[in-house]
PDB file of C-alpha atoms in Angstrom:
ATOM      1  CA  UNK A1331      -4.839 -22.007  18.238  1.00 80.00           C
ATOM      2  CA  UNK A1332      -4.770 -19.237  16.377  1.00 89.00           C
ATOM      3  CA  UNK A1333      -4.602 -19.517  12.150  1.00 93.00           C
ATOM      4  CA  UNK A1334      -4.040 -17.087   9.461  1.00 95.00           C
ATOM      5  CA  UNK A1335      -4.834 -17.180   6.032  1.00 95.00           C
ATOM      6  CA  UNK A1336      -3.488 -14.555   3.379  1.00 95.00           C
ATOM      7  CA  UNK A1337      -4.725 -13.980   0.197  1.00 95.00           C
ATOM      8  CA  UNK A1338      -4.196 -11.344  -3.110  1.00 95.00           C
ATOM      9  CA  UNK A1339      -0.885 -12.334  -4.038  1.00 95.00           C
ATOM     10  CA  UNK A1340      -0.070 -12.517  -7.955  1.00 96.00           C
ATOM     11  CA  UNK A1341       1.363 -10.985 -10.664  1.00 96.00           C
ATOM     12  CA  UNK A1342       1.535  -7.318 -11.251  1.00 96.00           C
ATOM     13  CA  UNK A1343       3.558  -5.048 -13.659  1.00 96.00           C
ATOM     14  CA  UNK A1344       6.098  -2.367 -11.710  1.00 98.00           C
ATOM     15  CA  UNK A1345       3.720   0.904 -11.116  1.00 98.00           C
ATOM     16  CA  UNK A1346       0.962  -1.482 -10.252  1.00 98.00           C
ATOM     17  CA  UNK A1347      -1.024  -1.857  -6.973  1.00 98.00           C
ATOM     18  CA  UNK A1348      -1.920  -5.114  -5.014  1.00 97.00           C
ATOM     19  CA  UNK A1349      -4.102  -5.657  -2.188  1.00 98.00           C
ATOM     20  CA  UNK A1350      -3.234  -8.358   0.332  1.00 98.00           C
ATOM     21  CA  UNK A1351      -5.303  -9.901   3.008  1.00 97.00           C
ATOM     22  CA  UNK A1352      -4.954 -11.854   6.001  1.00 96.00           C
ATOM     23  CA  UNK A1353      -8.116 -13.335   7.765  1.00 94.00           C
ATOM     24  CA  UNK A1354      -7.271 -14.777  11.370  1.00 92.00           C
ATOM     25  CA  UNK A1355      -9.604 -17.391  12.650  1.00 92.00           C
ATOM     26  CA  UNK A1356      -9.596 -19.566  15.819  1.00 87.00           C
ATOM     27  CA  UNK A1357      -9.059 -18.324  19.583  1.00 79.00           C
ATOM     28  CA  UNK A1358      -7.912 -14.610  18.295  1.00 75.00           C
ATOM     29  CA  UNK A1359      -6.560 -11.822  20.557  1.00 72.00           C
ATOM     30  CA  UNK A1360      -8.774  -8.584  20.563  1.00 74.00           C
ATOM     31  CA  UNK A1361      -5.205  -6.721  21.612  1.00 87.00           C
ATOM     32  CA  UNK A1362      -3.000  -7.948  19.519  1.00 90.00           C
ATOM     33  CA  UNK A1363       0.235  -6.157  16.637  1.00 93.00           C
ATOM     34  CA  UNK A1364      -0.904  -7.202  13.750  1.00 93.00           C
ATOM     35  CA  UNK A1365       2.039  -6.973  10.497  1.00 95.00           C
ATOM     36  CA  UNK A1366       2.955  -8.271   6.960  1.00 98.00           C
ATOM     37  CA  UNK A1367       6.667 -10.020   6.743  1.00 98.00           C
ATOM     38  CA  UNK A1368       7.930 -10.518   3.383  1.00 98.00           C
ATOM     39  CA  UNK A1369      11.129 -12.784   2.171  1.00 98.00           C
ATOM     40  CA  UNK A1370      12.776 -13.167  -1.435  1.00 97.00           C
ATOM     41  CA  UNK A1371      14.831 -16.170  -2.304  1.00 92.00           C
ATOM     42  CA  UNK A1372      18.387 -16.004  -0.755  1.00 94.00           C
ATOM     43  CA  UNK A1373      16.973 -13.723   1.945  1.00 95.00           C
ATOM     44  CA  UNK A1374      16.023 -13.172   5.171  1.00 95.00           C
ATOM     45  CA  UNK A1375      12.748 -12.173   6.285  1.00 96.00           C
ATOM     46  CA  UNK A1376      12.067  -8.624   6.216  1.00 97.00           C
ATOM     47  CA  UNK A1377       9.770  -6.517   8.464  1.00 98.00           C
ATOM     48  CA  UNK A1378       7.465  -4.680   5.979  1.00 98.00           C
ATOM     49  CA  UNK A1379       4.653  -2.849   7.760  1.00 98.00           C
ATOM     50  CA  UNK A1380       2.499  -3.700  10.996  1.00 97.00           C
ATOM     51  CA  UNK A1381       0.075  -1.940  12.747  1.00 95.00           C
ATOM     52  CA  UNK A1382      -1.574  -2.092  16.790  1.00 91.00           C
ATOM     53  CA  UNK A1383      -4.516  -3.132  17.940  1.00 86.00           C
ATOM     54  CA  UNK A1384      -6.016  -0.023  18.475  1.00 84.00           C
ATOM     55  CA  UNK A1385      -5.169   1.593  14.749  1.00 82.00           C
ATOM     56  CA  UNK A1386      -3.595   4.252  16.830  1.00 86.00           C
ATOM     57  CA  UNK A1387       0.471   3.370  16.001  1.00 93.00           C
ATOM     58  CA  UNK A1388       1.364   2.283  12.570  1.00 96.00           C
ATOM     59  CA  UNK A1389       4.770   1.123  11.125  1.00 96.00           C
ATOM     60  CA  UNK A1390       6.993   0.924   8.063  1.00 98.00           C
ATOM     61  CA  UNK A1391      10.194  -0.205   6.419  1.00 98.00           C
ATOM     62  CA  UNK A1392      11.725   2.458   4.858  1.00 97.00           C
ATOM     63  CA  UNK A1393      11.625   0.634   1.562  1.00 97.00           C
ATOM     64  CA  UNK A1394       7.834   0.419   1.442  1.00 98.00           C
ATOM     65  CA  UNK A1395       6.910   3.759   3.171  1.00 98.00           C
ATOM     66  CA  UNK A1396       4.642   5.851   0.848  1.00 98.00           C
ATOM     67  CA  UNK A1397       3.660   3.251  -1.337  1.00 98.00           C
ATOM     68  CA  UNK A1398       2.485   0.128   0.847  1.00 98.00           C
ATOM     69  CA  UNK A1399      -0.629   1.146   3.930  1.00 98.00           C
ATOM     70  CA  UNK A1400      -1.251  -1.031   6.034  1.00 97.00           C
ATOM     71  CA  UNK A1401      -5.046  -1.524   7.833  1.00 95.00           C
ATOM     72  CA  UNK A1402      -7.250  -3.384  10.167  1.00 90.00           C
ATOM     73  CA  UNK A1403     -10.998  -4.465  10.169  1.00 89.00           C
ATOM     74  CA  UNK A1404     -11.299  -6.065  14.271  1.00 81.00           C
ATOM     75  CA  UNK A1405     -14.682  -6.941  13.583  1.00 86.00           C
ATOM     76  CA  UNK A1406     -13.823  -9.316  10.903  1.00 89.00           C
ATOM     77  CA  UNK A1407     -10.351 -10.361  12.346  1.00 88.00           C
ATOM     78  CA  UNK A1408      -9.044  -9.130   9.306  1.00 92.00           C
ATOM     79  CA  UNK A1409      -6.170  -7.104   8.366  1.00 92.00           C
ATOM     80  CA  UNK A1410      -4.852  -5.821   4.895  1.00 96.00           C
ATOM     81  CA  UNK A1411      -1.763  -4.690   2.908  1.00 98.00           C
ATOM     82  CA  UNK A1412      -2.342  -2.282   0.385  1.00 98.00           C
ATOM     83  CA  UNK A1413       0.494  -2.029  -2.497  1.00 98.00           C
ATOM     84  CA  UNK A1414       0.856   0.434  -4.561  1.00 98.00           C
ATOM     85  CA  UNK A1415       3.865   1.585  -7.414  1.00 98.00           C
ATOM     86  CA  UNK A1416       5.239  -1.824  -7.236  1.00 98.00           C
ATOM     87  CA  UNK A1417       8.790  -2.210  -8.091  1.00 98.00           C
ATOM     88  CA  UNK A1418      10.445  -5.679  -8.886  1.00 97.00           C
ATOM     89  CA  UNK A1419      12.202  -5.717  -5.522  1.00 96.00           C
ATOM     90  CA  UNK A1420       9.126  -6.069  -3.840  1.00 98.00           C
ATOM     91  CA  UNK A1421       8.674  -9.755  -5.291  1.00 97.00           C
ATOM     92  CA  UNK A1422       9.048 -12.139  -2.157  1.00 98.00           C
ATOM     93  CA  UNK A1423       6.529 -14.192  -0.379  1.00 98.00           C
ATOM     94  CA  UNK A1424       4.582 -12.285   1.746  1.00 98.00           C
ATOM     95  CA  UNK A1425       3.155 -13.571   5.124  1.00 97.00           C
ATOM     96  CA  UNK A1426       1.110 -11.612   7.828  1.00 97.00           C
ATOM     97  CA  UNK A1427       1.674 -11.829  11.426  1.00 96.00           C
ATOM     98  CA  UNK A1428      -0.075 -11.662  14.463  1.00 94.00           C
ATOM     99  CA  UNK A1429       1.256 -10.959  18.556  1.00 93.00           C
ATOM    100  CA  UNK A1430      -0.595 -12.928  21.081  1.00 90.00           C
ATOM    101  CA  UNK A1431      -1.699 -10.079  23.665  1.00 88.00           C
ATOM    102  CA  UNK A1432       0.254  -7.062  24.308  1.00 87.00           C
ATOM    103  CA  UNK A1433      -0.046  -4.552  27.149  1.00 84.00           C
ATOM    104  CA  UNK A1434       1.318  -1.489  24.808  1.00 84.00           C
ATOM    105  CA  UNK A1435       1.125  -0.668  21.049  1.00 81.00           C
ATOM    106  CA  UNK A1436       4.885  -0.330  20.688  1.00 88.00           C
ATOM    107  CA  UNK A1437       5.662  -1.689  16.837  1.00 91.00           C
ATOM    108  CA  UNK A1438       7.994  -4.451  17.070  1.00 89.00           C
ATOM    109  CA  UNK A1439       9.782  -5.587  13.503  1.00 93.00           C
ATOM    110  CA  UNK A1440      11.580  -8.819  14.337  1.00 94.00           C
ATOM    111  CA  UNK A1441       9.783 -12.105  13.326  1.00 95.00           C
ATOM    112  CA  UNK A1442      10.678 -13.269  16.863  1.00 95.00           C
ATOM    113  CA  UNK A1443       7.862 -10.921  18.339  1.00 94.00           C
ATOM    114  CA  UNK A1444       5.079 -12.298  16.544  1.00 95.00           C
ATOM    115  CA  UNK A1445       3.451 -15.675  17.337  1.00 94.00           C
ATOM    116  CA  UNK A1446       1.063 -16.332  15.003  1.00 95.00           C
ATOM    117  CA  UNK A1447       2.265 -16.539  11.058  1.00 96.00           C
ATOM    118  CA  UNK A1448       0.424 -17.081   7.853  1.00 96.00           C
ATOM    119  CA  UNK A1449       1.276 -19.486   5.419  1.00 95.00           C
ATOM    120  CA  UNK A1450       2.754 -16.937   2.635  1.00 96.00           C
ATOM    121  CA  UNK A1451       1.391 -15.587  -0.336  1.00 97.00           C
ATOM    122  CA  UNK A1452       3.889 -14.690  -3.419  1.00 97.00           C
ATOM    123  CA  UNK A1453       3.784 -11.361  -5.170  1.00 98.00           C
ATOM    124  CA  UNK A1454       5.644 -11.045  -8.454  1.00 97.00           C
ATOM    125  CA  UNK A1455       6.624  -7.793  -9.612  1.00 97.00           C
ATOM    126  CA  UNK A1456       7.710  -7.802 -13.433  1.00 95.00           C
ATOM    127  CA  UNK A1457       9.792  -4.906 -15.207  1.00 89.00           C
TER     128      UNK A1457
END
């Protein structure tokens, strides 16, 4: 019922900056985690950043912190990853992720919280 769509991915040089974006169309939920999930070959998916609904309670992996923010547009059902000083480890697919409803703005990083998934965008990082 609910589909998202993520876009920005590509090909950047390490110390470069990439924008992603995930538009969510369908029967949305105003109250709702909103994150990014990313996963390189031979690995699981990792938790990278998610934020709540409110924009009050944001989260990280400690990989990412200080270089990747993550933010929300409600209005357009749209939320974003910003990138910046890009190393080659950060080259995996990247997917965003959405919770149905949630009664508190705890951040949850396992995949089995969210409902809602994206179909992947990849991000290469060269040296």
């Amino acid at each position: 019922q609910v589909h998202l769509v993520e876009s920005g991915g590509g090909l950047m040089q390490a110390g470069g900056s990439l924008r992603l974006s995930c538009a969510a169309s369908g029967r949305t939920c105003s109250r709702s985690i909103m994150g990014w999930f990313r996963q390189a070959p031979g690995k699981e998916r990792e938790f990278v950043a998610a934020m709540s609904w409110s924009g009050g309670r944001t989260s990280y992996a400690d990989s990412v912190k200080g270089r990747f923010t993550i933010s929300r547009d409600n209005a357009k059902n749209t939320w974003y990853l910003q990138m910046n000083s890009l190393k080659p480890e950060d080259a995996a697919v990247y997917s965003c992720a959405a919770t149905g409803t949630v009664t508190s703005e705890y951040i949850r990083s396992d995949a089995a919280a969210y409902a809602y998934w994206g179909q992947g965008t990849q991000v290469t990082v060269s040296s």
